[in-house]
Each structure stands twice: as C-alpha cells, then as structure tokens.
PDB file of C-alpha atoms in Angstrom:
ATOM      1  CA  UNK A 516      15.346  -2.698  -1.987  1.00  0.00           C
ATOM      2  CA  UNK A 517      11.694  -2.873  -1.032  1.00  0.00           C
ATOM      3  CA  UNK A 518      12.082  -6.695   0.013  1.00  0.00           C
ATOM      4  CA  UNK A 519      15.485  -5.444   2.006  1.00  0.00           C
ATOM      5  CA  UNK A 520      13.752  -3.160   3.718  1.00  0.00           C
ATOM      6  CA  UNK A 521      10.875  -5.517   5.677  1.00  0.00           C
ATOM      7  CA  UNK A 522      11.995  -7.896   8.120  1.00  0.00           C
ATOM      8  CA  UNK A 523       9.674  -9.782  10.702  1.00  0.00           C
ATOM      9  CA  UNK A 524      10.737  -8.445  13.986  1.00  0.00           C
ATOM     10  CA  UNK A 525      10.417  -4.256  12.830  1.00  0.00           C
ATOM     11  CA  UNK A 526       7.434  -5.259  10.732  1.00  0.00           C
ATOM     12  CA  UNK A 527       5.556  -6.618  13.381  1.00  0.00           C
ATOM     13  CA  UNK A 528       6.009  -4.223  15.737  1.00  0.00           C
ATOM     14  CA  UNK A 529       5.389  -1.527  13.741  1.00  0.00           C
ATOM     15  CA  UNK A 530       2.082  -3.047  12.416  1.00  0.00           C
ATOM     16  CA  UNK A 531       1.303  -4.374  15.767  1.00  0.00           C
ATOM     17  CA  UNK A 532       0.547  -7.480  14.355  1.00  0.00           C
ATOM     18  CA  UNK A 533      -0.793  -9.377  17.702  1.00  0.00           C
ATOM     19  CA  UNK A 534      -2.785  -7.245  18.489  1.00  0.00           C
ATOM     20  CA  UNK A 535      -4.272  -7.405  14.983  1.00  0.00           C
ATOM     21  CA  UNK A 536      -4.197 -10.948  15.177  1.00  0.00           C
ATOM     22  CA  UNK A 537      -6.436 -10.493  18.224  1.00  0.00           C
ATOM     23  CA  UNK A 538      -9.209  -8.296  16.404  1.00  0.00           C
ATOM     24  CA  UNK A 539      -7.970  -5.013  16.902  1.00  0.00           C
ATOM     25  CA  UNK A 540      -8.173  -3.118  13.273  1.00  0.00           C
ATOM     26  CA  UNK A 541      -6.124  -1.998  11.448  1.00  0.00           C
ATOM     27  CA  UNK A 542      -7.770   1.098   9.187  1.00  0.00           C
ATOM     28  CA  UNK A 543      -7.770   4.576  10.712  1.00  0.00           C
ATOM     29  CA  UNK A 544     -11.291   6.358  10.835  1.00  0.00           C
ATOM     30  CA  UNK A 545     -10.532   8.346   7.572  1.00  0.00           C
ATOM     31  CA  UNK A 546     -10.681   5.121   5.460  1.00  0.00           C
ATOM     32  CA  UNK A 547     -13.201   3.457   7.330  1.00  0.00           C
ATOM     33  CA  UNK A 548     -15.247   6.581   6.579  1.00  0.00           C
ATOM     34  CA  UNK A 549     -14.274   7.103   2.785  1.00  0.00           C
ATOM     35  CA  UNK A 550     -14.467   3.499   2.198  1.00  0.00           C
ATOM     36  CA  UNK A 551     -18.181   3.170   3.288  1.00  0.00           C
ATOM     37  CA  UNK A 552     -20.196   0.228   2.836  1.00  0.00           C
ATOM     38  CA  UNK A 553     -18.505  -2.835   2.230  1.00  0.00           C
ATOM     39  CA  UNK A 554     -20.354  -5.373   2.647  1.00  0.00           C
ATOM     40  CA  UNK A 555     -20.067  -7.581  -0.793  1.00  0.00           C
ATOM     41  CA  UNK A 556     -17.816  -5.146  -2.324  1.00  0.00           C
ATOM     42  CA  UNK A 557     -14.761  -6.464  -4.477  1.00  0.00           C
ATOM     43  CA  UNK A 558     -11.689  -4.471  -3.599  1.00  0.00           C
ATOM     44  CA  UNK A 559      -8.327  -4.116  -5.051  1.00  0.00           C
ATOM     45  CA  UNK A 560      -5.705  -3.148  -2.667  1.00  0.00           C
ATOM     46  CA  UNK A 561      -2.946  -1.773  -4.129  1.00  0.00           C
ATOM     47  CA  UNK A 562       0.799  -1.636  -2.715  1.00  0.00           C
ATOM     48  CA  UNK A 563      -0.929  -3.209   0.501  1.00  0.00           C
ATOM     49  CA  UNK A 564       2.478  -3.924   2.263  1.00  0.00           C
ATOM     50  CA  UNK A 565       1.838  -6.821   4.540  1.00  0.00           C
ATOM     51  CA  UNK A 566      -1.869  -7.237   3.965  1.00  0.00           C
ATOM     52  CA  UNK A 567      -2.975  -6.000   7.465  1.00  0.00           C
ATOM     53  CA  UNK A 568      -5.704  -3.485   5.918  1.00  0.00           C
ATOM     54  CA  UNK A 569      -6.617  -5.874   3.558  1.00  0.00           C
ATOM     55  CA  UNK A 570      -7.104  -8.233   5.576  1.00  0.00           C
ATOM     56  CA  UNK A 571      -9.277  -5.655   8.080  1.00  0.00           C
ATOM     57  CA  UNK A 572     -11.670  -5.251   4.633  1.00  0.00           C
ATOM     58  CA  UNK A 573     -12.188  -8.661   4.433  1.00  0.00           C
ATOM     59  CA  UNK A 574     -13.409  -8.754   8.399  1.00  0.00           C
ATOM     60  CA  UNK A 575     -15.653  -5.399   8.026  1.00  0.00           C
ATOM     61  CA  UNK A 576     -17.744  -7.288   4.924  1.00  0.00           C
ATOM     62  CA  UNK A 577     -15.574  -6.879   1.819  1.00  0.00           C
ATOM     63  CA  UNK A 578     -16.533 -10.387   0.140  1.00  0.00           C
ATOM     64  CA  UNK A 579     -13.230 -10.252  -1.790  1.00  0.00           C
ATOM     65  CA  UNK A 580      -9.792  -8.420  -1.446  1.00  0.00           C
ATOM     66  CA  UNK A 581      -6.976  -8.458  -3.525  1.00  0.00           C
ATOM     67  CA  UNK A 582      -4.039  -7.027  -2.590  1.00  0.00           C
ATOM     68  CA  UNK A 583      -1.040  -5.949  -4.536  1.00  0.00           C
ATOM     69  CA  UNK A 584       3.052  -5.896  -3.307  1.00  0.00           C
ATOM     70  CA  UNK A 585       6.013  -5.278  -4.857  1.00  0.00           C
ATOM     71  CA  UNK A 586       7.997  -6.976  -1.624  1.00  0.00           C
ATOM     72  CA  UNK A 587       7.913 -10.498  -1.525  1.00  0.00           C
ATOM     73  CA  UNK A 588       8.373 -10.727   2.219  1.00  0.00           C
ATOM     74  CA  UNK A 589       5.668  -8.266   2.999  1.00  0.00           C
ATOM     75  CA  UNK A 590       3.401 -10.550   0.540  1.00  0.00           C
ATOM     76  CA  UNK A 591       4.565 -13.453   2.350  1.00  0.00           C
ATOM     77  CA  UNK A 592       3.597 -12.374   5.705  1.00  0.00           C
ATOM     78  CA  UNK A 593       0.135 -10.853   3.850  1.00  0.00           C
ATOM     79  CA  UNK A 594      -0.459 -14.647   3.206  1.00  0.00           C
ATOM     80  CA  UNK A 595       0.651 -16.206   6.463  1.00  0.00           C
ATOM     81  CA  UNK A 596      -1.860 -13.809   7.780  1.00  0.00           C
ATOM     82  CA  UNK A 597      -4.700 -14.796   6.164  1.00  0.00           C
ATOM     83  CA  UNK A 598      -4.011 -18.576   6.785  1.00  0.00           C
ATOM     84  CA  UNK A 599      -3.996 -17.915  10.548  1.00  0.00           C
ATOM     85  CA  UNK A 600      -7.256 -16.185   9.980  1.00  0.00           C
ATOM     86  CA  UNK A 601      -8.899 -18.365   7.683  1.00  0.00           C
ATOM     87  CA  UNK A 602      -9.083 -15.895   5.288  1.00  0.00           C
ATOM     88  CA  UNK A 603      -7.949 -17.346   2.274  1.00  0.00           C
ATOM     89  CA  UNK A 604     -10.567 -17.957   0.162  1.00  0.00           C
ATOM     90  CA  UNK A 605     -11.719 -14.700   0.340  1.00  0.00           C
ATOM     91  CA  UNK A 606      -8.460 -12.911   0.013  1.00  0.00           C
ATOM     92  CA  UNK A 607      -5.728 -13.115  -2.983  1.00  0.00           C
ATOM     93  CA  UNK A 608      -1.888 -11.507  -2.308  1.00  0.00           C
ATOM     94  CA  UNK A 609       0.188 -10.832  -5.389  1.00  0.00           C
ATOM     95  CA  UNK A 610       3.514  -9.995  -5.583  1.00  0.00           C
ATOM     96  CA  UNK A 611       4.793  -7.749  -8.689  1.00  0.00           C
ATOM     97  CA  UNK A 612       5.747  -4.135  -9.885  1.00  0.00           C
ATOM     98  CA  UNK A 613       2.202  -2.696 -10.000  1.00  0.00           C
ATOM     99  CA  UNK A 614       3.080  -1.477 -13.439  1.00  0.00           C
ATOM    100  CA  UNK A 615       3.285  -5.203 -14.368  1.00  0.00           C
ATOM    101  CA  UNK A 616      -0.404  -5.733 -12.938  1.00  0.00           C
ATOM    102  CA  UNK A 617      -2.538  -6.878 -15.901  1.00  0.00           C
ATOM    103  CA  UNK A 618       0.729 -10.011 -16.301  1.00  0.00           C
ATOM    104  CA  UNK A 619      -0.808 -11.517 -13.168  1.00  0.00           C
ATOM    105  CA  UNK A 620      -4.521 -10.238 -12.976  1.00  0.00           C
ATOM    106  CA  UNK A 621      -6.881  -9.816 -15.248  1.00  0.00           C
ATOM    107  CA  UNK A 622      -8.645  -7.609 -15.858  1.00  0.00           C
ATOM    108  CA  UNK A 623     -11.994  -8.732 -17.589  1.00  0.00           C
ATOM    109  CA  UNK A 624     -15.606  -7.481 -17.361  1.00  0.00           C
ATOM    110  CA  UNK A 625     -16.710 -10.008 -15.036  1.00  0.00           C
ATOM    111  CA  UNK A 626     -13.363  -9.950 -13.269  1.00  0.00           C
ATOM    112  CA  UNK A 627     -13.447  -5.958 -11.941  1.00  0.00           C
ATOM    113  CA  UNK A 628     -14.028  -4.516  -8.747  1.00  0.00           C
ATOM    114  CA  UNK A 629     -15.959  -2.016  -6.729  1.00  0.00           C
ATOM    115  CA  UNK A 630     -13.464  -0.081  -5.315  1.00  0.00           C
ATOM    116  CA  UNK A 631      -9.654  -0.097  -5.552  1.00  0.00           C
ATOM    117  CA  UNK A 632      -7.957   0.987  -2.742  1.00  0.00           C
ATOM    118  CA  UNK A 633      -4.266   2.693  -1.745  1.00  0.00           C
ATOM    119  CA  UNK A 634      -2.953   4.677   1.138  1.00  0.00           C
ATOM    120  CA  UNK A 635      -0.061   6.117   3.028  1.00  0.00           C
ATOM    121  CA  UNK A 636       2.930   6.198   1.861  1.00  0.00           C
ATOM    122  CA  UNK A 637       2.221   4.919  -1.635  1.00  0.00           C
ATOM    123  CA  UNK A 638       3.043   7.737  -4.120  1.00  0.00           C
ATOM    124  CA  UNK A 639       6.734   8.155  -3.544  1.00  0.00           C
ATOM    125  CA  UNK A 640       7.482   5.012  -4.973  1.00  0.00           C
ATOM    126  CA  UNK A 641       5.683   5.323  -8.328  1.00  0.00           C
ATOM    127  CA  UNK A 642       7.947   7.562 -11.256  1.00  0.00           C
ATOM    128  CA  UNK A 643       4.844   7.475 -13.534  1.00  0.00           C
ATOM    129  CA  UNK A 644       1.335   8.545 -12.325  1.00  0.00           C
ATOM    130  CA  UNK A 645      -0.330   8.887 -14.997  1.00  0.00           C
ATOM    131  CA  UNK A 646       0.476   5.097 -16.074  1.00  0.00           C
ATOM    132  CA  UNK A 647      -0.652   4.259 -12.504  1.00  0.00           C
ATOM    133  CA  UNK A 648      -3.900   6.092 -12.805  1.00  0.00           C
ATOM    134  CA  UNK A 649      -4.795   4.602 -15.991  1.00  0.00           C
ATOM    135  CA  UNK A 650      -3.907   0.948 -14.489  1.00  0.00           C
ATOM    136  CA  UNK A 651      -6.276   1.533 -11.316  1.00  0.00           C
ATOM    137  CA  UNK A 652      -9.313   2.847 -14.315  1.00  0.00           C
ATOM    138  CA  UNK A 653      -8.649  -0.561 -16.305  1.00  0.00           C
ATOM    139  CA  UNK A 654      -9.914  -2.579 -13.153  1.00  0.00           C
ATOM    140  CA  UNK A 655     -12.499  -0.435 -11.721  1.00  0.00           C
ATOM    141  CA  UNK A 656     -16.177  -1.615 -12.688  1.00  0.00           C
ATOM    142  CA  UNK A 657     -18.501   0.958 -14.329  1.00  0.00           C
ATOM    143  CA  UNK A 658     -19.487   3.165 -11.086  1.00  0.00           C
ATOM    144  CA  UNK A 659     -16.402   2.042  -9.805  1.00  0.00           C
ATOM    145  CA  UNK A 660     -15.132   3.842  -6.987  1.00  0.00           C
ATOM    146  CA  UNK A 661     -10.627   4.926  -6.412  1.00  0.00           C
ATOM    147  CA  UNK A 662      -9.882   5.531  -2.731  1.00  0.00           C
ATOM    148  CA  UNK A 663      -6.567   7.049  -1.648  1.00  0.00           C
ATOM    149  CA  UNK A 664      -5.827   8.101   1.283  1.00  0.00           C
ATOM    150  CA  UNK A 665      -1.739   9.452   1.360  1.00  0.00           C
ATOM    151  CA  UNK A 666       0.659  11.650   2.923  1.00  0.00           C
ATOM    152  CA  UNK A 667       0.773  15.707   2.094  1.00  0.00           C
ATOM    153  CA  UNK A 668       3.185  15.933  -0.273  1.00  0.00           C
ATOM    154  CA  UNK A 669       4.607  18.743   1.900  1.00  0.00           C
ATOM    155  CA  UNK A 670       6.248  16.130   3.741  1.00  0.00           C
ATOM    156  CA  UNK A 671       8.802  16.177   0.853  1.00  0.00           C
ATOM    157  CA  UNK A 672      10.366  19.467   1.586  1.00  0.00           C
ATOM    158  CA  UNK A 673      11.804  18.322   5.040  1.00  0.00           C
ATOM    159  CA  UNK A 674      14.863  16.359   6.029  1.00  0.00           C
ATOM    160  CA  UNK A 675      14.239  13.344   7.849  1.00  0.00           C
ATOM    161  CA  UNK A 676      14.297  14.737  11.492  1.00  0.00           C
ATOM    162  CA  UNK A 677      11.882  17.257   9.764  1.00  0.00           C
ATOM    163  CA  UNK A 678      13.606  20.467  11.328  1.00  0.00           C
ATOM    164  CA  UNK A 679      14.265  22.198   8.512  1.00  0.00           C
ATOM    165  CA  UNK A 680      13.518  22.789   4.550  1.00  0.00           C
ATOM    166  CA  UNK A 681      15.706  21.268   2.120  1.00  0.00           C
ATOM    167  CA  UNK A 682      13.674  21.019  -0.955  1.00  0.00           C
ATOM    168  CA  UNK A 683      11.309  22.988  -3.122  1.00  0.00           C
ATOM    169  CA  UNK A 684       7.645  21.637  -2.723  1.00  0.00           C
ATOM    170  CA  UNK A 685       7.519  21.938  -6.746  1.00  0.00           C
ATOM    171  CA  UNK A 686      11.104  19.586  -7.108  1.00  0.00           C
ATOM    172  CA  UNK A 687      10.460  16.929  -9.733  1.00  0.00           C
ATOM    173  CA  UNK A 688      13.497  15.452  -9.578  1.00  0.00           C
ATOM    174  CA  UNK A 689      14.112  11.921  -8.460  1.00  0.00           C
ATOM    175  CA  UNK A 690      15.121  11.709  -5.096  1.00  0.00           C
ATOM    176  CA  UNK A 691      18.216   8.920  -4.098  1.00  0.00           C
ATOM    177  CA  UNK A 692      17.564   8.131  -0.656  1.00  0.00           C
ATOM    178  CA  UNK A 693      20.633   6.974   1.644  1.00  0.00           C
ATOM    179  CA  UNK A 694      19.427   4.939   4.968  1.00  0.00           C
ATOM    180  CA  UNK A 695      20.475   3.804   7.745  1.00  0.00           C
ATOM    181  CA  UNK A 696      17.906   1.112   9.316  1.00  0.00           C
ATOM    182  CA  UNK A 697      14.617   0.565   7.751  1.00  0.00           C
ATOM    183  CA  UNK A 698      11.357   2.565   7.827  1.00  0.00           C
ATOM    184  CA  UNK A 699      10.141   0.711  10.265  1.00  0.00           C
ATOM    185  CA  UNK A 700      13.023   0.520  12.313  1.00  0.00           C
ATOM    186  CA  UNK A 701      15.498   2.952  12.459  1.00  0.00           C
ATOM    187  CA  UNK A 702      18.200   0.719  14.314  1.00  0.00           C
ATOM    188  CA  UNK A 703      18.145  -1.911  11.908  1.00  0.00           C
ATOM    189  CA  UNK A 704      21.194  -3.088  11.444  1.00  0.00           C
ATOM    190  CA  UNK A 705      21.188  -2.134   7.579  1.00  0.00           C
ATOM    191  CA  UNK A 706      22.028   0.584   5.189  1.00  0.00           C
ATOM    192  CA  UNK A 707      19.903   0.632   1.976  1.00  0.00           C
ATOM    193  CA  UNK A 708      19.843   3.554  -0.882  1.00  0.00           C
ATOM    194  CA  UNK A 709      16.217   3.803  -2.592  1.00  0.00           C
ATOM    195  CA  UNK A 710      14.712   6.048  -5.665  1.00  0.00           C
ATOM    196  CA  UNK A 711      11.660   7.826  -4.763  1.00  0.00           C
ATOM    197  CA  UNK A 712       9.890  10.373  -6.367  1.00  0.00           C
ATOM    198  CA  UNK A 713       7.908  13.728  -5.699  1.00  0.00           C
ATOM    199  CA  UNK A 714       4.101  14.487  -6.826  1.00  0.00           C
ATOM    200  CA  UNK A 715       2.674  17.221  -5.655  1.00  0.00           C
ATOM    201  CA  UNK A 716      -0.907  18.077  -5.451  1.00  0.00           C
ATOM    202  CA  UNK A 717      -1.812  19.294  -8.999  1.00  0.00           C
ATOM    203  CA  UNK A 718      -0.588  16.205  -9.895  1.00  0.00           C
ATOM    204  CA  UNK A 719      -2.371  13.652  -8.315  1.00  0.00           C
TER     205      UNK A 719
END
C-alpha cells in the first residue's frame, strides 16, 4: 500500500522538491540541532521516504548516508535525486521491510555507523518495536548515537479532521485505516486501506 500511496506529482509538491533541488534544506531545526556534527559521520536513515533528508545529510558533511524504504517509488525518486545531485557515491537507497534489513546490509564491525537516524511519521507503521529497536542497536558503532525525531503519539486519539476524540491514548489495537487520496494529497484520485499501529510514550 506504501508504494500505492506515493506518486510524483503529490510527492513533489509536498516535499517541495525544486526548491530542494535548488539548495533549500530539507531538515527542520530540531534535527539539525539533535543531529549535531556531521561532518564524516556514517548515517543510517531509516524509513527515509524519498531520500530528501538524506540527501540534506549528505550536503551538511555526512560522508556517507544510507537510507532505508519500504516503497519502491519513494526509493526510486531517493535515487533519481541523488543522480541529479551527484550524490551517488556518497549515498546508498535500499528498498525493503526494515525488519528484513540485515538481508540487504550488513551489518559488520567495520561496516556500522555513527548515528542512525528516523523521524516523523515513522512509528505507526512498525507492529513490533522492540524488534525495531534491537535492529537499529545491531548497526550502531560502539558510542553510537539513535536519533528520532516523531509525532506525539497523542495524535492517535483524534479523527482525521482532528475535532474530536475517538480513541483511548493507551489503545493497542491495530488500527485499519480507510482513505480516500493519499497522505500527501488528499484529492488523489485513490482509495487505499492501510494497518497502522499505536505506541505510546512508555513504549518507545
């Protein structure tokens, strides 16, 4: 559903992908301030969507990103990115359930990396956190630093026009999601059901 739910025109006006194509950045001030330095840092990007903050790493110092999709079109455009930019050689995009990680990357001594690095909107999509935590510690070098920056998990207990309360903040149920359009775009002309799941605080 994931690949379904990216398509080139919403994507790149959501992600304002000229101007990012013309320098502009694409991290917030909260990562580029939890993030730190970067210059010769090895980071692991993981569900990086269409590889715009990745990429952004890569132009602020990181001296290798990898970045990790389950959508293949999002991964696709990740890579078409990079070859516009002449990124490449210091970027790698792989497409895969995360939980399938270590089939496609390895995750040797001399093959781990500073920091790994998630945010916004990443959570909902994962049924098993505790699998996904111990994935992220299996690539992290000694002194290796996890950076997520996400969504209150508040969020949860509104409907989508958030005015009102429909679920318990504690729910652990999975969630079936009936759309119309895509996240990001709303007139789409699609209808897509998804599973998502709830993790609140104490959790994560």
């Amino acid at each position: 559903i994931l690949t379904k739910l990216v398509t080139e025109p919403s994507l790149s006006a959501m992600y304002k992908v000229a101007g990012f194509l013309a320098g502009v950045d694409s991290l917030n001030k909260i990562e580029i301030e939890f993030l730190g330095k970067r210059q010769g840092r090895r980071i692991l990007h993981l569900q990086c969507h269409s590889g715009l903050d990745s990429l952004s790493l890569v132009r602020r110092g990181a001296q290798h990103v990898t970045g990790v999709d389950l959508s293949d079109r999002a991964i696709d455009k990740a890579q078409e990115l990079a070859e516009t930019l002449n990124l490449t050689t210091s970027t790698r995009f792989i497409c895969c359930n995360i939980y399938d990680l270590q089939k496609h990357l390895s995750c040797n001594q001399g093959e781990l990396y500073d920091i790994v690095f998630t945010s916004y909107g990443v959570v909902g999509w994962l049924p098993d956190i505790n699998k996904w935590a111990s994935l992220i510690s299996q690539y992290l070098k000694p002194n290796g630093v996890f950076i997520m920056v996400e969504l209150h998990p508040v969020l949860w207990m509104f409907d989508e026009m958030f005015s009102r309360i429909e679920e318990s903040y504690f729910n652990q149920k999975t969630f079936i999601c009936q759309r119309d359009g895509t996240y990001t775009d709303r007139n789409a002309p699609i209808s897509n059901s998804s599973v998502e799941w709830n993790h609140i605080l104490l959790h994560l």
